[in-house]
Amino acid sequence: KQEVTQIPAALSVPEGENLVLNCSFTDSAIYNLQWFRQDPGKGLTSLLLIQSSQREQTSGRLNASLDKSSGRSTLYIAASQPGDSATYLCAGSDAGSYQLTFGKGTKLSVIP
Amino acid sequence: SAVISQKPSRDICQRGTSLTIQCQVDSQVTMMFWYRQQPGQSLTLIATANQGSEATYESGFVIDKFPISRPNLTFSTLTVSNMSPEDSSIYLCSATPALGGEKLFFGSGTQLSVL
């Protein structure tokens, strides 16, 4: 069964800094990889979806990459802002399965 | 995309009672799911809500404890039965337009505290 790990559990950066969040998974047969944002007491917002045939996706200041051979995905946030403060979760699914396996998340704090 | 409305947003309940959480999607979706997020933990899939038939439960979750309904393509309910403090979690409804390879959309969650 797929296992997803996110390190670090928490990260604090000054406003304006570029940063990278890491996600690793155990099974290279992962089908797709999604990054979500969760604000305190709220549900999840889908940020980026990297499908099986893709290596990266970009949306605004966010860029996510997927390297199946190394079992890693990264979420790059450029020019961080205080509004980016949230918990970021990655989740992967296997081919033919709708079930997502989530990491525990990285709690990001962007200091003004 | 899909907008998912979930209610209640939070509740405080007494031990031994039951709570029903409602999930409404603004468009027809193929798959609907219920997740649980315990404090400090990642999300765990409880079950897939099947339209017009019994839900499909994941290992460790049973229908008697978490009965689920899905009477049509856009609405589902999750009941947490005979609650104990261990059931204190965030419960999240989610949906996807197609099987596999698609974004998963989430409701805003229900923060449940059991005294």
Short mmCIF file of C-alpha atoms in Angstrom, two decimals:
data_model
loop_
_atom_site.label_atom_id
_atom_site.label_comp_id
_atom_site.label_asym_id
_atom_site.label_seq_id
_atom_site.Cartn_x
_atom_site.Cartn_y
_atom_site.Cartn_z
CA LYS A 1 0.00 0.00 0.00
CA GLN A 2 1.24 3.46 -0.87
CA GLU A 3 2.76 5.44 1.99
CA VAL A 4 3.25 9.19 1.73
CA THR A 5 5.65 11.20 3.87
CA GLN A 6 6.03 14.96 4.11
CA ILE A 7 9.05 16.59 5.67
CA PRO A 8 9.34 18.96 7.46
CA ALA A 9 6.16 18.90 9.51
CA ALA A 10 6.40 22.67 9.92
CA LEU A 11 8.26 25.46 8.17
CA SER A 12 8.55 29.16 8.90
CA VAL A 13 9.93 31.61 6.32
CA PRO A 14 10.10 35.39 5.92
CA GLU A 15 7.81 37.02 3.38
CA GLY A 16 9.19 37.11 -0.15
CA GLU A 17 11.30 33.99 0.16
CA ASN A 18 11.05 31.16 -2.34
CA LEU A 19 10.48 27.77 -0.75
CA VAL A 20 10.14 24.08 -1.52
CA LEU A 21 7.88 21.57 0.20
CA ASN A 22 8.77 17.91 -0.09
CA CYS A 23 6.66 14.80 -0.48
CA SER A 24 7.95 11.24 -0.82
CA PHE A 25 6.07 8.05 -1.61
CA THR A 26 6.96 4.40 -1.44
CA ASP A 27 5.47 2.96 -4.62
CA SER A 28 6.81 4.25 -7.95
CA ALA A 29 3.67 2.92 -9.65
CA ILE A 30 1.84 5.97 -8.37
CA TYR A 31 -0.73 7.13 -10.91
CA ASN A 32 -1.25 10.76 -10.01
CA LEU A 33 -0.13 13.14 -7.32
CA GLN A 34 -2.13 16.04 -5.96
CA TRP A 35 -1.18 18.95 -3.75
CA PHE A 36 -3.80 20.47 -1.47
CA ARG A 37 -3.95 23.44 0.85
CA GLN A 38 -5.81 23.31 4.16
CA ASP A 39 -6.55 26.41 6.19
CA PRO A 40 -7.26 26.02 9.94
CA GLY A 41 -10.67 24.51 10.58
CA LYS A 42 -11.37 24.30 6.86
CA GLY A 43 -11.59 21.70 4.15
CA LEU A 44 -9.00 21.08 1.47
CA THR A 45 -8.44 23.14 -1.65
CA SER A 46 -6.91 21.36 -4.63
CA LEU A 47 -3.85 23.27 -5.85
CA LEU A 48 -2.23 21.14 -8.51
CA LEU A 49 -2.79 17.72 -10.02
CA ILE A 50 0.06 15.92 -11.77
CA GLN A 51 -1.32 13.11 -13.85
CA SER A 52 0.45 9.92 -14.80
CA SER A 53 2.02 11.15 -18.02
CA GLN A 54 3.08 14.51 -16.61
CA ARG A 55 6.17 15.60 -14.72
CA GLU A 56 5.08 18.99 -13.48
CA GLN A 57 2.24 21.46 -13.26
CA THR A 58 2.25 25.21 -12.72
CA SER A 59 -0.36 27.61 -11.42
CA GLY A 60 0.64 31.18 -10.73
CA ARG A 61 3.41 31.20 -8.13
CA LEU A 62 3.10 27.45 -7.56
CA ASN A 63 4.98 24.73 -9.38
CA ALA A 64 4.74 21.04 -8.56
CA SER A 65 6.98 18.34 -9.93
CA LEU A 66 6.79 14.58 -9.83
CA ASP A 67 9.71 12.15 -10.14
CA LYS A 68 8.34 8.63 -9.97
CA SER A 69 11.73 6.94 -10.18
CA SER A 70 12.94 8.64 -7.02
CA GLY A 71 9.56 8.54 -5.32
CA ARG A 72 9.44 12.28 -4.77
CA SER A 73 7.30 15.29 -5.47
CA THR A 74 8.03 18.91 -4.66
CA LEU A 75 5.84 21.98 -4.40
CA TYR A 76 7.70 25.20 -5.16
CA ILE A 77 6.21 28.47 -3.95
CA ALA A 78 7.74 31.62 -5.36
CA ALA A 79 7.81 34.96 -3.58
CA SER A 80 5.91 33.71 -0.55
CA GLN A 81 3.21 35.87 1.03
CA PRO A 82 1.56 35.80 4.47
CA GLY A 83 -1.60 34.58 2.75
CA ASP A 84 0.26 31.42 1.79
CA SER A 85 0.31 30.39 5.45
CA ALA A 86 -1.56 27.10 5.65
CA THR A 87 -0.98 23.36 5.83
CA TYR A 88 0.01 21.80 2.52
CA LEU A 89 -0.81 18.15 1.90
CA CYS A 90 0.23 15.87 -0.90
CA ALA A 91 -1.72 12.77 -1.85
CA GLY A 92 -1.14 10.01 -4.37
CA SER A 93 -3.29 7.39 -6.00
CA ASP A 94 -2.54 4.16 -7.81
CA ALA A 95 -3.63 3.30 -11.34
CA GLY A 96 -7.27 2.27 -11.51
CA SER A 97 -7.93 3.39 -7.96
CA TYR A 98 -9.83 6.40 -6.76
CA GLN A 99 -8.39 6.14 -3.26
CA LEU A 100 -5.93 8.87 -2.31
CA THR A 101 -3.23 8.27 0.28
CA PHE A 102 -2.41 11.48 2.10
CA GLY A 103 0.72 12.68 3.84
CA LYS A 104 0.39 14.39 7.21
CA GLY A 105 1.16 17.75 5.70
CA THR A 106 3.64 20.59 6.14
CA LYS A 107 2.42 23.56 8.14
CA LEU A 108 3.79 26.70 6.48
CA SER A 109 4.04 30.05 8.22
CA VAL A 110 5.08 33.08 6.17
CA ILE A 111 6.22 35.87 8.47
CA PRO A 112 5.51 39.46 7.32
CA SER B 1 -14.81 22.03 -10.91
CA ALA B 2 -17.35 21.35 -8.18
CA VAL B 3 -18.49 23.32 -5.17
CA ILE B 4 -19.28 21.17 -2.17
CA SER B 5 -21.42 22.41 0.70
CA GLN B 6 -21.06 20.52 3.95
CA LYS B 7 -22.96 21.03 7.17
CA PRO B 8 -22.78 21.39 10.04
CA SER B 9 -19.39 23.06 10.05
CA ARG B 10 -18.85 22.07 13.66
CA ASP B 11 -20.69 20.45 16.53
CA ILE B 12 -20.14 19.44 20.11
CA CYS B 13 -21.94 16.23 21.01
CA GLN B 14 -22.49 14.06 24.03
CA ARG B 15 -21.16 10.54 24.30
CA GLY B 16 -23.62 7.93 23.01
CA THR B 17 -25.48 10.23 20.63
CA SER B 18 -25.37 10.31 16.81
CA LEU B 19 -24.66 13.10 14.34
CA THR B 20 -25.57 13.23 10.66
CA ILE B 21 -23.38 15.28 8.34
CA GLN B 22 -24.77 16.44 5.02
CA CYS B 23 -22.88 17.00 1.77
CA GLN B 24 -24.34 18.73 -1.29
CA VAL B 25 -22.49 19.13 -4.60
CA ASP B 26 -23.47 21.83 -7.09
CA SER B 27 -23.08 19.54 -10.11
CA GLN B 28 -23.37 15.88 -10.90
CA VAL B 29 -20.32 13.90 -9.87
CA THR B 30 -19.46 10.26 -10.32
CA MET B 31 -17.69 9.49 -7.08
CA MET B 32 -18.34 10.79 -3.56
CA PHE B 33 -16.18 9.95 -0.59
CA TRP B 34 -16.04 10.52 3.15
CA TYR B 35 -12.73 11.10 4.91
CA ARG B 36 -11.75 11.47 8.55
CA GLN B 37 -8.88 13.61 9.80
CA GLN B 38 -7.96 12.89 13.38
CA PRO B 39 -5.94 15.50 15.29
CA GLY B 40 -2.39 15.64 14.00
CA GLN B 41 -2.99 12.89 11.48
CA SER B 42 -3.41 12.62 7.74
CA LEU B 43 -6.73 12.06 6.05
CA THR B 44 -8.13 8.54 6.09
CA LEU B 45 -10.79 7.32 3.70
CA ILE B 46 -13.86 6.04 5.53
CA ALA B 47 -15.96 4.91 2.58
CA THR B 48 -17.12 5.55 -0.95
CA ALA B 49 -20.74 6.67 -1.13
CA ASN B 50 -22.44 4.76 -3.95
CA GLN B 51 -25.54 6.21 -5.54
CA GLY B 52 -28.57 4.04 -4.85
CA SER B 53 -26.67 1.25 -3.12
CA GLU B 54 -24.71 0.48 0.02
CA ALA B 55 -21.48 2.36 0.59
CA THR B 56 -18.11 0.65 0.18
CA TYR B 57 -16.21 0.81 3.47
CA GLU B 58 -12.46 0.77 4.00
CA SER B 59 -10.75 -1.52 6.43
CA GLY B 60 -11.48 -0.50 10.00
CA PHE B 61 -14.77 1.22 9.25
CA VAL B 62 -18.19 -0.45 9.46
CA ILE B 63 -21.69 0.46 8.39
CA ASP B 64 -23.17 0.21 11.87
CA LYS B 65 -20.83 2.91 13.11
CA PHE B 66 -20.77 5.10 9.98
CA PRO B 67 -23.98 4.63 7.99
CA ILE B 68 -23.86 6.49 4.69
CA SER B 69 -26.58 7.41 2.25
CA ARG B 70 -26.43 8.72 -1.28
CA PRO B 71 -29.95 9.00 -2.67
CA ASN B 72 -28.87 10.84 -5.83
CA LEU B 73 -25.78 11.98 -7.71
CA THR B 74 -25.30 15.23 -5.81
CA PHE B 75 -26.15 14.50 -2.15
CA SER B 76 -24.76 12.26 0.55
CA THR B 77 -24.93 11.95 4.32
CA LEU B 78 -22.58 10.40 6.86
CA THR B 79 -23.83 9.50 10.33
CA VAL B 80 -21.43 9.01 13.21
CA SER B 81 -23.31 6.67 15.54
CA ASN B 82 -23.03 6.02 19.26
CA MET B 83 -20.24 8.56 19.53
CA SER B 84 -17.30 8.40 21.90
CA PRO B 85 -14.51 10.92 22.50
CA GLU B 86 -12.34 8.91 20.08
CA ASP B 87 -14.67 10.01 17.28
CA SER B 88 -13.58 13.63 17.75
CA SER B 89 -12.18 14.52 14.32
CA ILE B 90 -12.73 16.55 11.22
CA TYR B 91 -15.01 14.73 8.77
CA LEU B 92 -14.70 15.71 5.13
CA CYS B 93 -16.89 15.04 2.13
CA SER B 94 -15.22 14.91 -1.28
CA ALA B 95 -16.19 14.30 -4.87
CA THR B 96 -14.62 13.76 -8.25
CA PRO B 97 -16.16 14.09 -11.70
CA ALA B 98 -14.65 10.87 -13.03
CA LEU B 99 -12.95 7.71 -11.88
CA GLY B 100 -9.21 8.22 -11.44
CA GLY B 101 -6.94 10.89 -12.85
CA GLU B 102 -9.09 13.81 -11.83
CA LYS B 103 -8.92 16.46 -9.16
CA LEU B 104 -10.65 15.67 -5.91
CA PHE B 105 -12.79 18.47 -4.50
CA PHE B 106 -13.54 18.79 -0.80
CA GLY B 107 -16.20 20.29 1.37
CA SER B 108 -15.21 22.64 4.16
CA GLY B 109 -15.35 19.86 6.72
CA THR B 110 -17.21 19.18 9.95
CA GLN B 111 -15.27 19.67 13.17
CA LEU B 112 -16.76 17.18 15.64
CA SER B 113 -16.00 17.21 19.35
CA VAL B 114 -17.44 14.46 21.56
CA LEU B 115 -17.58 15.07 25.31
#
